Short mmCIF file of C-alpha atoms in Angstrom, two decimals:
data_model
loop_
_atom_site.label_atom_id
_atom_site.label_comp_id
_atom_site.label_asym_id
_atom_site.label_seq_id
_atom_site.Cartn_x
_atom_site.Cartn_y
_atom_site.Cartn_z
CA MET W 263 0.00 0.00 0.00
CA ALA W 264 2.82 2.37 0.79
CA ASP W 265 4.40 1.66 -2.58
CA THR W 266 1.09 2.36 -4.32
CA ALA W 267 0.62 5.67 -2.51
CA ALA W 268 4.19 6.67 -3.34
CA ALA W 269 3.61 5.83 -7.00
CA MET W 270 0.40 7.88 -7.09
CA SER W 271 2.07 10.85 -5.46
CA GLY W 272 4.92 10.54 -7.94
CA GLU W 273 2.46 10.61 -10.86
CA GLU W 274 0.77 13.68 -9.42
CA ASN W 275 4.13 15.39 -9.06
CA GLU W 276 4.96 14.50 -12.65
CA GLU W 277 1.62 15.90 -13.85
CA ASP W 278 2.12 19.01 -11.78
CA GLY W 279 5.65 19.37 -13.06
CA GLY W 280 4.41 18.97 -16.66
CA LYS W 281 1.83 21.69 -16.12
CA ARG W 282 4.42 23.98 -14.64
CA THR W 283 6.74 23.32 -17.52
CA THR W 284 4.05 24.20 -20.10
CA ALA W 285 3.05 27.33 -18.25
CA GLU W 286 6.69 28.28 -17.78
CA THR W 287 7.23 28.07 -21.54
CA LEU W 288 4.27 30.38 -22.07
CA GLY W 289 5.73 32.79 -19.52
CA PHE W 290 2.65 32.87 -17.28
CA TYR W 291 4.35 32.21 -13.89
CA GLU W 292 7.69 31.36 -12.35
CA PRO W 293 8.51 27.78 -11.22
CA SER W 294 7.50 27.04 -7.57
CA ASP W 295 8.41 24.29 -5.11
CA GLY W 296 5.09 24.46 -3.19
CA ASN W 297 2.28 21.99 -3.37
CA ARG W 298 -0.25 21.82 -6.22
CA GLU W 299 -2.85 24.12 -4.58
CA GLU W 300 -0.35 26.91 -4.08
CA ALA W 301 0.95 26.51 -7.65
CA LYS W 302 -2.62 26.61 -9.02
CA LYS W 303 -3.42 29.79 -7.08
CA ARG W 304 -0.19 31.40 -8.26
CA SER W 305 -0.84 30.44 -11.89
CA LEU W 306 -4.37 31.86 -11.74
CA SER W 307 -3.04 35.11 -10.36
CA ASP W 308 -0.44 35.32 -13.17
CA LEU W 309 -2.95 34.51 -15.99
CA SER W 310 -4.20 38.06 -16.31
CA LEU W 311 -5.46 39.92 -19.37
CA LEU W 312 -2.76 42.54 -19.17
CA ARG W 313 -0.01 39.92 -19.14
CA PHE W 314 -1.56 38.22 -22.22
CA ILE W 315 -1.77 41.50 -24.09
CA SER W 316 1.79 42.31 -23.10
CA ALA W 317 2.97 38.94 -24.43
CA GLU W 318 1.13 39.49 -27.71
CA LEU W 319 2.57 42.98 -28.12
CA THR W 320 6.16 42.06 -27.34
CA ARG W 321 6.56 38.68 -29.04
CA GLY W 322 8.91 38.64 -32.05
CA TYR W 323 9.93 36.51 -35.02
CA PHE W 324 12.75 36.48 -37.59
CA LEU W 325 11.95 36.56 -41.36
CA GLU W 326 15.52 35.70 -42.29
CA ASN W 327 14.93 32.18 -41.04
CA ASN W 328 12.88 31.61 -44.23
CA GLU W 329 14.69 33.95 -46.58
CA ALA W 330 14.25 31.87 -49.76
CA LYS W 331 10.48 31.78 -49.49
CA TYR W 332 10.11 35.52 -49.03
CA LYS W 333 12.48 36.26 -51.91
CA GLU W 334 10.40 34.00 -54.14
CA ARG W 335 7.22 35.82 -53.14
CA ARG W 336 8.81 39.18 -53.86
CA GLU W 337 9.94 38.02 -57.32
CA LYS W 338 6.39 36.89 -58.09
CA VAL W 339 5.11 40.35 -57.22
CA TYR W 340 7.74 41.95 -59.46
CA THR W 341 6.81 39.55 -62.26
CA CYS W 342 3.14 40.51 -62.00
CA LEU W 343 4.13 44.17 -62.15
CA ARG W 344 6.23 43.56 -65.28
CA ILE W 345 3.54 41.58 -67.11
CA PRO W 346 1.49 44.57 -68.38
CA ARG W 347 4.52 46.24 -69.95
CA GLU W 348 5.93 43.07 -71.54
CA LEU W 349 2.52 41.88 -72.70
CA GLU W 350 1.66 45.18 -74.34
CA LYS W 351 5.00 45.16 -76.15
CA LEU W 352 4.09 41.79 -77.64
CA MET W 353 0.53 42.91 -78.38
CA LEU W 354 1.76 46.06 -80.12
CA PHE W 355 4.23 44.14 -82.26
CA GLY W 356 1.60 41.54 -83.13
CA PHE W 357 -0.95 44.25 -83.93
CA PHE W 358 1.35 45.79 -86.52
CA LEU W 359 2.04 42.31 -87.94
CA CYS W 360 -1.69 41.82 -88.48
CA LEU W 361 -1.99 45.36 -89.84
CA ASP W 362 0.78 44.67 -92.33
CA ALA W 363 -0.93 41.49 -93.55
CA PHE W 364 -4.29 43.30 -93.69
CA LEU W 365 -2.94 46.29 -95.64
CA TYR W 366 -1.27 43.89 -98.08
CA VAL W 367 -4.71 42.84 -99.36
CA PHE W 368 -5.66 46.44 -100.21
CA THR W 369 -2.34 47.78 -101.48
CA LEU W 370 0.22 45.34 -102.89
CA LEU W 371 -2.08 42.43 -103.81
CA PRO W 372 -3.93 44.38 -106.58
CA LEU W 373 -0.58 45.48 -108.02
CA ARG W 374 0.79 41.92 -107.94
CA VAL W 375 -2.36 40.62 -109.65
CA LEU W 376 -1.99 43.33 -112.29
CA LEU W 377 1.64 42.32 -112.92
CA ALA W 378 0.61 38.66 -113.21
CA LEU W 379 -2.09 39.54 -115.76
CA ILE W 380 0.36 41.64 -117.77
CA ARG W 381 2.76 38.71 -117.82
CA PHE W 382 -0.01 36.38 -118.98
CA LEU W 383 -1.09 38.75 -121.75
CA THR W 384 2.48 39.29 -122.97
CA LEU W 385 3.23 35.58 -122.89
CA PRO W 386 3.39 35.17 -126.72
CA CYS W 387 6.04 37.90 -126.89
CA CYS W 388 8.15 36.96 -123.87
CA GLY W 389 7.79 33.16 -123.93
CA LEU W 390 7.78 30.72 -121.03
CA SER W 391 10.29 30.87 -118.21
CA ASP W 392 11.16 27.60 -116.49
CA GLY W 393 8.37 25.93 -118.45
CA ARG W 394 5.65 27.79 -116.46
CA VAL W 395 3.03 30.24 -117.61
CA LEU W 396 3.01 31.95 -114.21
CA GLN W 397 5.17 31.54 -111.15
CA PRO W 398 3.58 29.81 -108.11
CA ALA W 399 3.45 33.07 -106.16
CA GLN W 400 1.69 34.78 -109.07
CA VAL W 401 -0.86 31.96 -109.31
CA CYS W 402 -1.64 32.35 -105.61
CA ASP W 403 -1.99 36.11 -106.00
CA VAL W 404 -4.41 35.72 -108.92
CA LEU W 405 -6.49 33.23 -106.94
CA LYS W 406 -6.65 35.62 -103.97
CA GLY W 407 -7.69 38.49 -106.23
CA VAL W 408 -10.41 36.47 -107.98
CA ILE W 409 -11.78 35.21 -104.64
CA LEU W 410 -11.82 38.77 -103.31
CA VAL W 411 -13.74 40.12 -106.32
CA ILE W 412 -16.28 37.28 -106.44
CA CYS W 413 -17.00 37.46 -102.71
CA TYR W 414 -17.37 41.23 -102.88
CA PHE W 415 -20.10 41.01 -105.52
CA ILE W 416 -21.86 38.20 -103.65
CA MET W 417 -21.86 40.29 -100.44
CA HIS W 418 -23.97 42.92 -102.26
CA TYR W 419 -26.92 40.52 -101.95
CA VAL W 420 -26.68 40.57 -98.15
CA ASP W 421 -29.06 43.19 -96.76
CA TYR W 422 -27.39 44.89 -93.80
CA SER W 423 -30.49 46.92 -92.80
CA MET W 424 -32.73 43.87 -92.60
CA MET W 425 -30.08 42.05 -90.55
CA TYR W 426 -29.78 45.03 -88.18
CA HIS W 427 -33.53 45.25 -87.47
CA LEU W 428 -33.81 41.46 -87.15
CA ILE W 429 -31.09 41.41 -84.48
CA ARG W 430 -32.44 44.51 -82.74
CA GLY W 431 -35.82 42.84 -82.25
CA GLN W 432 -34.33 40.04 -80.16
CA SER W 433 -34.12 40.03 -76.38
CA VAL W 434 -30.94 40.92 -74.52
CA ILE W 435 -30.27 37.40 -73.24
CA LYS W 436 -30.79 35.90 -76.68
CA LEU W 437 -28.37 38.39 -78.21
CA TYR W 438 -25.82 37.57 -75.52
CA ILE W 439 -26.05 33.86 -76.38
CA ILE W 440 -25.85 34.62 -80.09
CA TYR W 441 -22.72 36.71 -79.62
CA ASN W 442 -21.01 33.91 -77.68
CA MET W 443 -21.93 31.42 -80.39
CA LEU W 444 -20.53 33.76 -83.03
CA GLU W 445 -17.20 33.97 -81.20
CA VAL W 446 -16.91 30.19 -81.09
CA ALA W 447 -17.90 29.90 -84.75
CA ASP W 448 -15.31 32.53 -85.70
CA ARG W 449 -12.54 30.47 -84.11
CA LEU W 450 -13.73 27.32 -85.86
CA PHE W 451 -13.89 29.09 -89.22
CA SER W 452 -10.40 30.51 -88.72
CA SER W 453 -8.96 27.10 -87.86
CA PHE W 454 -10.40 25.38 -90.92
CA GLY W 455 -10.34 28.29 -93.36
CA GLN W 456 -6.58 28.55 -93.70
CA ASP W 457 -6.41 24.82 -94.46
CA ILE W 458 -8.92 25.32 -97.28
CA LEU W 459 -6.91 28.20 -98.75
CA ASP W 460 -3.61 26.33 -98.43
CA ALA W 461 -5.14 23.29 -100.14
CA LEU W 462 -6.25 25.52 -103.02
CA TYR W 463 -2.84 27.15 -103.41
CA TRP W 464 -1.00 23.83 -103.38
CA THR W 465 -3.46 22.17 -105.77
CA ALA W 466 -3.06 25.04 -108.24
CA THR W 467 0.75 25.11 -108.09
CA GLU W 468 1.56 21.40 -107.60
CA PRO W 469 3.99 20.03 -110.24
CA LYS W 470 2.06 18.38 -113.06
CA GLU W 471 4.34 15.35 -113.39
CA ARG W 472 3.18 14.03 -110.03
CA LYS W 473 0.32 11.56 -109.70
CA ARG W 474 -3.01 13.29 -109.17
CA ALA W 475 -4.27 12.77 -105.63
CA HIS W 476 -6.72 15.65 -105.28
CA LEU W 477 -10.19 16.73 -106.35
CA GLY W 478 -9.02 19.38 -108.78
CA VAL W 479 -8.54 23.13 -108.77
CA ILE W 480 -12.16 24.07 -109.47
CA PRO W 481 -13.71 22.17 -106.49
CA HIS W 482 -11.06 23.62 -104.17
CA PHE W 483 -11.74 27.08 -105.61
CA PHE W 484 -15.48 26.82 -104.93
CA MET W 485 -14.78 25.61 -101.38
CA ALA W 486 -12.52 28.63 -100.80
CA VAL W 487 -15.17 31.05 -102.16
CA LEU W 488 -17.83 29.45 -99.97
CA TYR W 489 -15.61 29.68 -96.91
CA VAL W 490 -14.78 33.37 -97.44
CA ILE W 491 -18.45 34.22 -97.97
CA LEU W 492 -19.63 32.39 -94.86
CA HIS W 493 -16.84 33.81 -92.70
CA ALA W 494 -17.52 37.36 -93.96
CA ILE W 495 -21.25 36.98 -93.16
CA LEU W 496 -20.34 35.68 -89.71
CA ILE W 497 -18.17 38.72 -89.01
CA LEU W 498 -20.95 40.96 -90.36
CA VAL W 499 -23.40 39.47 -87.85
CA GLN W 500 -20.83 40.11 -85.09
CA ALA W 501 -20.47 43.73 -86.17
CA THR W 502 -24.25 44.14 -86.38
CA THR W 503 -24.72 42.74 -82.86
CA LEU W 504 -22.06 45.12 -81.56
CA ASN W 505 -23.79 48.00 -83.38
CA VAL W 506 -27.11 47.10 -81.73
CA ALA W 507 -25.34 47.12 -78.35
CA PHE W 508 -23.94 50.59 -79.05
CA ASN W 509 -27.31 51.99 -80.10
CA SER W 510 -29.34 50.50 -77.22
CA HIS W 511 -30.76 53.06 -74.83
CA ASN W 512 -29.76 51.54 -71.48
CA LYS W 513 -26.44 50.03 -72.71
CA SER W 514 -27.32 46.77 -70.94
CA LEU W 515 -26.32 44.60 -73.88
CA LEU W 516 -22.96 46.36 -74.18
CA THR W 517 -22.33 45.83 -70.47
CA ILE W 518 -23.18 42.13 -70.74
CA MET W 519 -20.93 41.72 -73.78
CA MET W 520 -18.06 43.41 -71.94
CA SER W 521 -18.60 41.21 -68.89
CA ASN W 522 -18.20 38.22 -71.19
CA ASN W 523 -14.51 39.09 -71.41
CA PHE W 524 -14.15 38.59 -67.66
CA VAL W 525 -15.69 35.13 -67.96
CA GLU W 526 -12.67 34.32 -70.11
CA ILE W 527 -10.47 34.83 -67.04
CA LYS W 528 -12.31 32.09 -65.16
CA GLY W 529 -11.95 29.68 -68.08
CA SER W 530 -8.20 30.10 -68.52
CA VAL W 531 -6.50 31.28 -65.32
CA PHE W 532 -7.00 28.12 -63.27
CA LYS W 533 -5.67 25.71 -65.92
CA LYS W 534 -2.18 24.37 -66.34
CA PHE W 535 -0.20 26.27 -68.96
CA GLU W 536 3.21 25.68 -70.46
CA LYS W 537 5.23 28.12 -72.53
CA ASN W 538 3.97 26.79 -75.85
CA ASN W 539 0.34 26.94 -74.69
CA LEU W 540 0.82 30.50 -73.47
CA PHE W 541 2.36 31.40 -76.84
CA GLN W 542 -0.72 30.13 -78.68
CA MET W 543 -3.04 32.00 -76.34
CA SER W 544 -1.01 35.21 -76.80
CA ASN W 545 -1.33 34.89 -80.58
CA SER W 546 -5.07 34.34 -80.21
CA ASP W 547 -5.35 37.46 -78.05
CA ILE W 548 -3.48 39.50 -80.67
CA LYS W 549 -5.83 38.31 -83.42
CA GLU W 550 -8.90 38.91 -81.25
CA ARG W 551 -7.82 42.44 -80.37
CA PHE W 552 -7.12 43.37 -83.99
CA THR W 553 -10.46 41.92 -85.12
CA ASN W 554 -12.27 43.89 -82.42
CA TYR W 555 -10.65 47.10 -83.64
CA VAL W 556 -11.88 46.42 -87.19
CA LEU W 557 -15.37 45.64 -85.86
CA LEU W 558 -15.38 48.94 -83.95
CA LEU W 559 -14.34 50.72 -87.15
CA ILE W 560 -17.25 49.12 -89.01
CA VAL W 561 -19.66 50.13 -86.24
CA CYS W 562 -18.44 53.73 -86.36
CA LEU W 563 -18.75 53.86 -90.16
CA ARG W 564 -22.34 52.58 -90.08
CA ASN W 565 -23.35 54.99 -87.32
CA MET W 566 -21.71 57.97 -88.98
CA GLU W 567 -23.54 57.15 -92.21
CA GLN W 568 -26.88 57.11 -90.39
CA PHE W 569 -26.18 60.57 -88.94
CA SER W 570 -25.00 62.06 -92.28
CA TRP W 571 -21.34 62.08 -91.18
CA ASN W 572 -21.97 64.53 -88.37
CA PRO W 573 -18.69 64.80 -86.39
CA ASP W 574 -20.60 65.50 -83.17
CA HIS W 575 -21.99 61.96 -83.19
CA LEU W 576 -18.44 60.59 -83.23
CA TRP W 577 -17.90 62.03 -79.75
CA VAL W 578 -21.07 60.26 -78.63
CA LEU W 579 -19.58 56.92 -79.71
CA PHE W 580 -16.12 57.69 -78.36
CA PRO W 581 -16.78 56.79 -74.65
CA ASP W 582 -18.29 53.42 -75.58
CA VAL W 583 -15.39 52.62 -77.91
CA CYS W 584 -12.86 53.48 -75.21
CA MET W 585 -14.76 51.38 -72.69
CA VAL W 586 -14.69 48.32 -74.96
CA ILE W 587 -10.96 48.74 -75.67
CA ALA W 588 -10.12 49.33 -72.00
CA SER W 589 -12.03 46.23 -70.89
CA GLU W 590 -10.23 44.12 -73.50
CA ILE W 591 -6.82 45.34 -72.34
CA ALA W 592 -7.67 44.89 -68.65
CA VAL W 593 -8.88 41.33 -69.18
CA ASP W 594 -5.73 40.40 -71.13
CA VAL W 595 -3.44 41.88 -68.47
CA VAL W 596 -5.19 40.17 -65.55
CA LYS W 597 -5.39 36.85 -67.39
CA HIS W 598 -1.72 36.75 -68.36
CA ALA W 599 -0.56 38.03 -64.95
CA PHE W 600 -2.25 35.21 -63.04
CA ILE W 601 -1.39 32.53 -65.61
CA THR W 602 2.30 33.37 -65.29
CA LYS W 603 1.96 33.49 -61.49
CA PHE W 604 0.26 30.11 -61.12
CA ASN W 605 2.56 28.35 -63.61
CA ASP W 606 5.87 29.92 -62.49
CA ILE W 607 6.55 31.54 -65.89
CA THR W 608 8.79 34.61 -65.96
CA ALA W 609 7.93 37.83 -67.77
CA ASP W 610 10.94 37.35 -70.06
CA VAL W 611 8.97 34.73 -71.98
CA TYR W 612 7.13 37.49 -73.87
CA SER W 613 10.40 38.75 -75.33
CA GLU W 614 11.00 35.19 -76.57
CA TYR W 615 7.56 35.19 -78.20
CA ARG W 616 8.31 38.53 -79.82
CA ALA W 617 11.64 37.25 -81.13
CA SER W 618 9.94 34.14 -82.54
CA LEU W 619 7.42 36.25 -84.47
CA ALA W 620 10.24 38.48 -85.67
CA PHE W 621 12.23 35.48 -86.88
CA GLU W 622 9.26 34.24 -88.88
CA LEU W 623 8.82 37.68 -90.43
CA VAL W 624 12.44 37.88 -91.53
CA SER W 625 12.41 34.31 -92.83
CA SER W 626 9.35 34.94 -94.99
CA ARG W 627 11.13 37.81 -96.76
CA GLN W 628 13.89 35.60 -98.18
CA LYS W 629 14.06 34.47 -101.80
CA ASN W 630 13.31 30.80 -101.27
CA ALA W 631 10.59 31.30 -98.66
CA CYS W 632 8.03 28.51 -98.70
CA THR W 633 5.03 30.72 -97.97
CA ASP W 634 3.79 34.27 -98.27
CA TYR W 635 4.05 36.49 -95.24
CA SER W 636 0.28 37.03 -94.95
CA ASP W 637 -0.27 33.27 -94.97
CA SER W 638 2.44 32.88 -92.34
CA VAL W 639 0.63 35.32 -90.04
CA SER W 640 -2.63 33.47 -90.70
CA ARG W 641 -1.16 30.17 -89.59
CA ARG W 642 0.53 31.64 -86.56
CA MET W 643 -2.31 33.76 -85.14
CA GLY W 644 -5.41 32.37 -86.81
CA PHE W 645 -5.93 35.74 -88.52
CA ILE W 646 -7.21 35.36 -92.10
CA PRO W 647 -7.42 38.79 -93.77
CA LEU W 648 -9.55 37.86 -96.83
CA PRO W 649 -13.02 37.63 -95.12
CA LEU W 650 -12.37 40.74 -93.05
CA ALA W 651 -11.16 42.63 -96.13
CA VAL W 652 -14.26 41.62 -98.13
CA LEU W 653 -16.53 42.86 -95.36
CA LEU W 654 -14.67 46.14 -94.88
CA ILE W 655 -14.75 46.88 -98.63
CA ARG W 656 -18.47 46.12 -98.68
CA VAL W 657 -19.19 48.43 -95.74
CA VAL W 658 -17.00 51.28 -97.02
CA THR W 659 -18.46 51.20 -100.54
CA SER W 660 -22.02 51.17 -99.17
CA SER W 661 -21.35 53.93 -96.63
CA VAL W 662 -19.35 56.34 -98.81
CA LYS W 663 -21.00 57.63 -101.99
CA LEU W 664 -18.68 58.92 -104.72
CA GLN W 665 -19.84 61.81 -106.89
CA GLY W 666 -17.68 63.76 -109.29
CA ILE W 667 -14.01 63.79 -110.22
CA LEU W 668 -12.95 65.28 -106.87
CA ASP W 669 -14.22 62.26 -104.96
CA TYR W 670 -12.39 59.82 -107.23
CA THR W 671 -9.24 61.91 -106.89
CA CYS W 672 -9.51 61.65 -103.12
CA VAL W 673 -9.90 57.87 -103.43
CA ILE W 674 -6.73 57.64 -105.52
CA LEU W 675 -4.82 59.78 -103.03
CA PHE W 676 -6.15 57.65 -100.19
CA TYR W 677 -4.94 54.53 -102.00
CA PHE W 678 -1.45 55.97 -102.37
CA GLY W 679 -1.57 56.89 -98.70
CA LEU W 680 -2.37 53.27 -97.83
CA ILE W 681 0.57 52.10 -99.95
CA THR W 682 2.84 54.55 -98.14
CA LEU W 683 1.57 53.34 -94.77
CA LYS W 684 2.11 49.73 -95.81
CA VAL W 685 5.69 50.35 -96.95
CA LEU W 686 6.61 52.34 -93.84
CA ASN W 687 5.03 49.74 -91.59
CA SER W 688 6.96 46.94 -93.31
CA ILE W 689 10.25 48.83 -93.03
CA VAL W 690 9.75 49.55 -89.32
CA LEU W 691 8.72 45.94 -88.67
CA LEU W 692 11.81 44.59 -90.45
CA GLY W 693 14.05 46.91 -88.46
CA LYS W 694 12.45 45.97 -85.14
CA SER W 695 12.51 42.29 -86.07
CA SER W 696 16.23 42.43 -86.79
CA GLN W 697 16.80 44.06 -83.42
CA TYR W 698 14.72 41.43 -81.60
CA ILE W 699 16.55 38.60 -83.38
CA LYS W 700 19.90 40.15 -82.46
CA ASP W 701 18.89 40.58 -78.82
CA ALA W 702 17.78 36.94 -78.66
CA LYS W 703 21.02 35.79 -80.38
CA MET W 704 19.16 34.10 -83.23
CA GLU W 705 21.20 35.35 -86.19
CA GLU W 706 22.84 31.98 -86.80
CA LYS W 707 19.43 30.40 -87.38
CA LEU W 708 18.97 32.50 -90.51
CA PHE W 709 22.14 31.09 -92.05
CA GLN W 710 21.38 27.43 -91.48
CA PRO W 711 20.82 25.40 -94.66
CA PRO W 712 17.41 23.75 -95.06
CA THR W 713 16.96 20.16 -93.97
CA SER W 714 15.48 17.48 -96.20
CA CYS W 715 12.89 16.41 -93.65
CA GLN W 716 9.68 18.03 -92.59
CA PRO W 717 9.64 20.49 -89.71
CA GLY W 718 9.53 18.85 -86.35
CA LYS W 719 10.66 15.43 -87.64
CA THR W 720 14.10 13.87 -87.67
CA PRO W 721 15.25 12.07 -90.82
CA LYS W 722 15.94 8.36 -90.55
CA LYS W 723 19.59 8.72 -91.47
CA ALA W 724 20.13 11.26 -88.75
CA GLN W 725 18.43 8.99 -86.25
CA ASN W 726 20.68 6.10 -87.22
CA LYS W 727 23.77 8.24 -86.88
CA SER W 728 22.67 9.61 -83.53
CA LYS W 729 22.27 6.19 -81.88
CA PRO W 730 24.80 5.82 -79.07
CA ASN W 731 27.54 3.25 -79.39
CA GLN W 732 28.18 0.51 -76.91
CA GLY W 733 30.28 1.70 -73.99
CA GLN W 734 29.74 5.43 -74.53
CA PRO W 735 27.30 7.66 -72.68
CA PRO W 736 24.43 9.05 -74.75
CA ASP W 737 25.46 12.72 -74.57
CA VAL W 738 29.05 12.00 -75.58
CA THR W 739 27.89 10.01 -78.58
CA ALA W 740 25.47 12.75 -79.57
CA ASN W 741 28.23 15.33 -79.48
CA THR W 742 30.57 13.19 -81.56
CA SER W 743 27.86 12.49 -84.13
CA VAL W 744 27.24 16.17 -84.59
CA THR W 745 30.85 17.22 -84.75
CA SER W 746 31.85 14.36 -87.03
CA GLN W 747 29.63 15.54 -89.87
CA PRO W 748 31.58 17.13 -92.74
CA ALA W 749 31.19 20.87 -93.08
CA GLN W 750 29.60 22.06 -96.30
CA ALA W 751 31.43 24.80 -98.11
CA ALA W 752 28.92 27.48 -98.97
CA SER W 753 28.96 31.23 -99.08
CA PRO W 754 26.95 33.23 -96.53
CA ALA W 755 24.78 34.64 -99.31
CA GLN W 756 23.77 31.16 -100.45
CA LEU W 757 22.99 30.13 -96.90
CA LEU W 758 20.87 33.24 -96.39
CA VAL W 759 18.89 32.56 -99.54
CA GLU W 760 18.40 28.87 -98.78
CA SER W 761 17.40 29.27 -95.14
CA ASN W 762 14.28 27.43 -94.13
CA PRO W 763 11.69 29.49 -92.23
CA ASP W 764 10.08 26.36 -90.87
CA LYS W 765 13.20 25.37 -88.93
CA LEU W 766 12.52 27.50 -85.95
CA LEU W 767 13.73 28.39 -82.55
CA THR W 768 13.58 26.60 -79.28
CA THR W 769 13.09 28.37 -76.04
CA PRO W 770 16.28 28.84 -74.00
CA ASP W 771 14.99 26.95 -71.00
CA GLY W 772 13.44 24.13 -73.00
CA GLU W 773 16.29 21.72 -72.29
CA GLU W 774 15.62 18.86 -69.92
CA LYS W 775 18.02 17.07 -67.63
CA GLU W 776 18.98 13.59 -68.76
CA ILE W 777 18.03 10.69 -66.52
CA PRO W 778 20.63 7.93 -66.46
CA GLY W 779 19.49 4.42 -67.28
CA GLU W 780 16.85 5.35 -69.89
CA ASN W 781 16.78 3.81 -73.32
CA SER W 782 18.52 5.85 -76.00
CA GLU W 783 15.65 5.43 -78.47
CA LEU W 784 13.25 7.00 -76.00
CA LYS W 785 15.60 9.95 -75.61
CA GLN W 786 15.56 10.52 -79.35
CA LYS W 787 11.78 10.85 -79.23
CA GLN W 788 11.92 13.54 -76.53
CA VAL W 789 12.55 16.49 -78.84
CA ASP W 790 12.25 20.00 -77.49
CA LYS W 791 9.18 21.75 -78.80
CA ASP W 792 9.78 24.85 -80.90
CA LEU W 793 7.69 27.91 -80.28
CA LEU W 794 7.15 28.49 -83.97
CA ASP W 795 6.80 24.80 -84.86
CA ILE W 796 3.24 24.64 -83.49
CA ASP W 797 0.40 26.31 -85.35
CA ARG W 798 -2.33 28.25 -83.59
CA PHE W 799 -5.05 25.65 -83.99
CA THR W 800 -3.02 22.42 -84.36
CA ILE W 801 -1.49 21.89 -80.94
CA CYS W 802 -0.30 18.29 -81.02
CA GLY W 803 1.23 18.18 -77.56
CA ASN W 804 0.72 19.88 -74.22
CA ARG W 805 -2.96 20.39 -74.92
CA ILE W 806 -4.81 22.48 -72.36
CA ASP W 807 -7.25 20.32 -70.44
#
């Protein structure tokens, strides 16, 4: 019994000692050697409100104990602050790229078609060159011109006034749904339309000695005309809906349409993005912003015509136009800022995107370029200028009435002004592109000879040569296989002419660390994705889920 009582008293002392230790660590009372009742009374006397407040006011902590975390948070804040400036630089450069491709349809394309027709008419005198009646680029220019003229005359049968009153009679919610459906349809048309045009160009210029594996030029031509007409009508319905929103009395439809941009933030910010995915989305934003500017121009032209070109009405439209543009810019900035924050992407990636677009511009200006520059912009950004140009010509010709020689003289002067703007814009773009390529250290890419394989694929011979030998590590073998190839003697001028615009740049941080023990054939399949090797609407890998 004595042992049991001693054990119980020992446990009580241990419990009391544990309580004192916990309270001592909190700083509520000093250690005491008295019994438990005295210690409890003393602890209750020390647990006062003033002592608790004093402890809360005087306690401290040291941020340097977690220095890396706080530095990382500060860099994220700086990155978010840099995003608007870097993004707008990319948007501005992309806007002038789209403007250059758009002005090409109105200025240089008619002159190129005229030169191709003169060559065709003087064919009996000059004879054939290289066994061709027209060069492939001239054939493509003639096809573009014929499609433009045919679609323009067909658009005369579309009644804009009836479409405007039909849309105006609908409810606000129905118009909101219609506008969202039109945006989705516009993206689908853009993705498939460039394929239709490319199929037509290739079918018309394919070498005749090859085996026929196509429908023929005429079916492809009718498909291209049908596509341009449908896409132009779709954009016209978008412009009409926007015009109804501008002319509504309470501006509720315009507010709902602007709020639709903020819904885009919810659909994209909380998804996983990689650099290639962000590049495609940036190109889509550039195309969307340029298209919205053209739609606003069409809306202003139609409203000014209704008010007999009264300049006072332009100031009535000006606040709404600025509100639409400001909301578009704000949505893009917020969306890109949080995407880069959540996916740990630096703001320097936008300079890489800008350099990639600049490289493609410079490559398309070379002698042996495989595509026209306007088609290159269409594939990259999903911007197809033909339907938009048809619609703008239709709206301008119906809004502006020409009477007398003075009006036609003004039209001729305006045309020469557009040519001047196009030439100046192209010169400035080439200069800026050269600077961006130099800053990104991409000059050597322009002097690389073209490869015999398709872009993004490795030829079989190169794969056989790049297989590692027995007893050598994979990276050593890869280095020896590259350095052991004989150097081709060629002048820099020949290399510049024969450069391939489809062999494009990789991002600087696209390299991955090698894992020892993997099969060498699997390593050959893990090729770094090029920013410019993925089209806007044909993302094969890293698809956004």
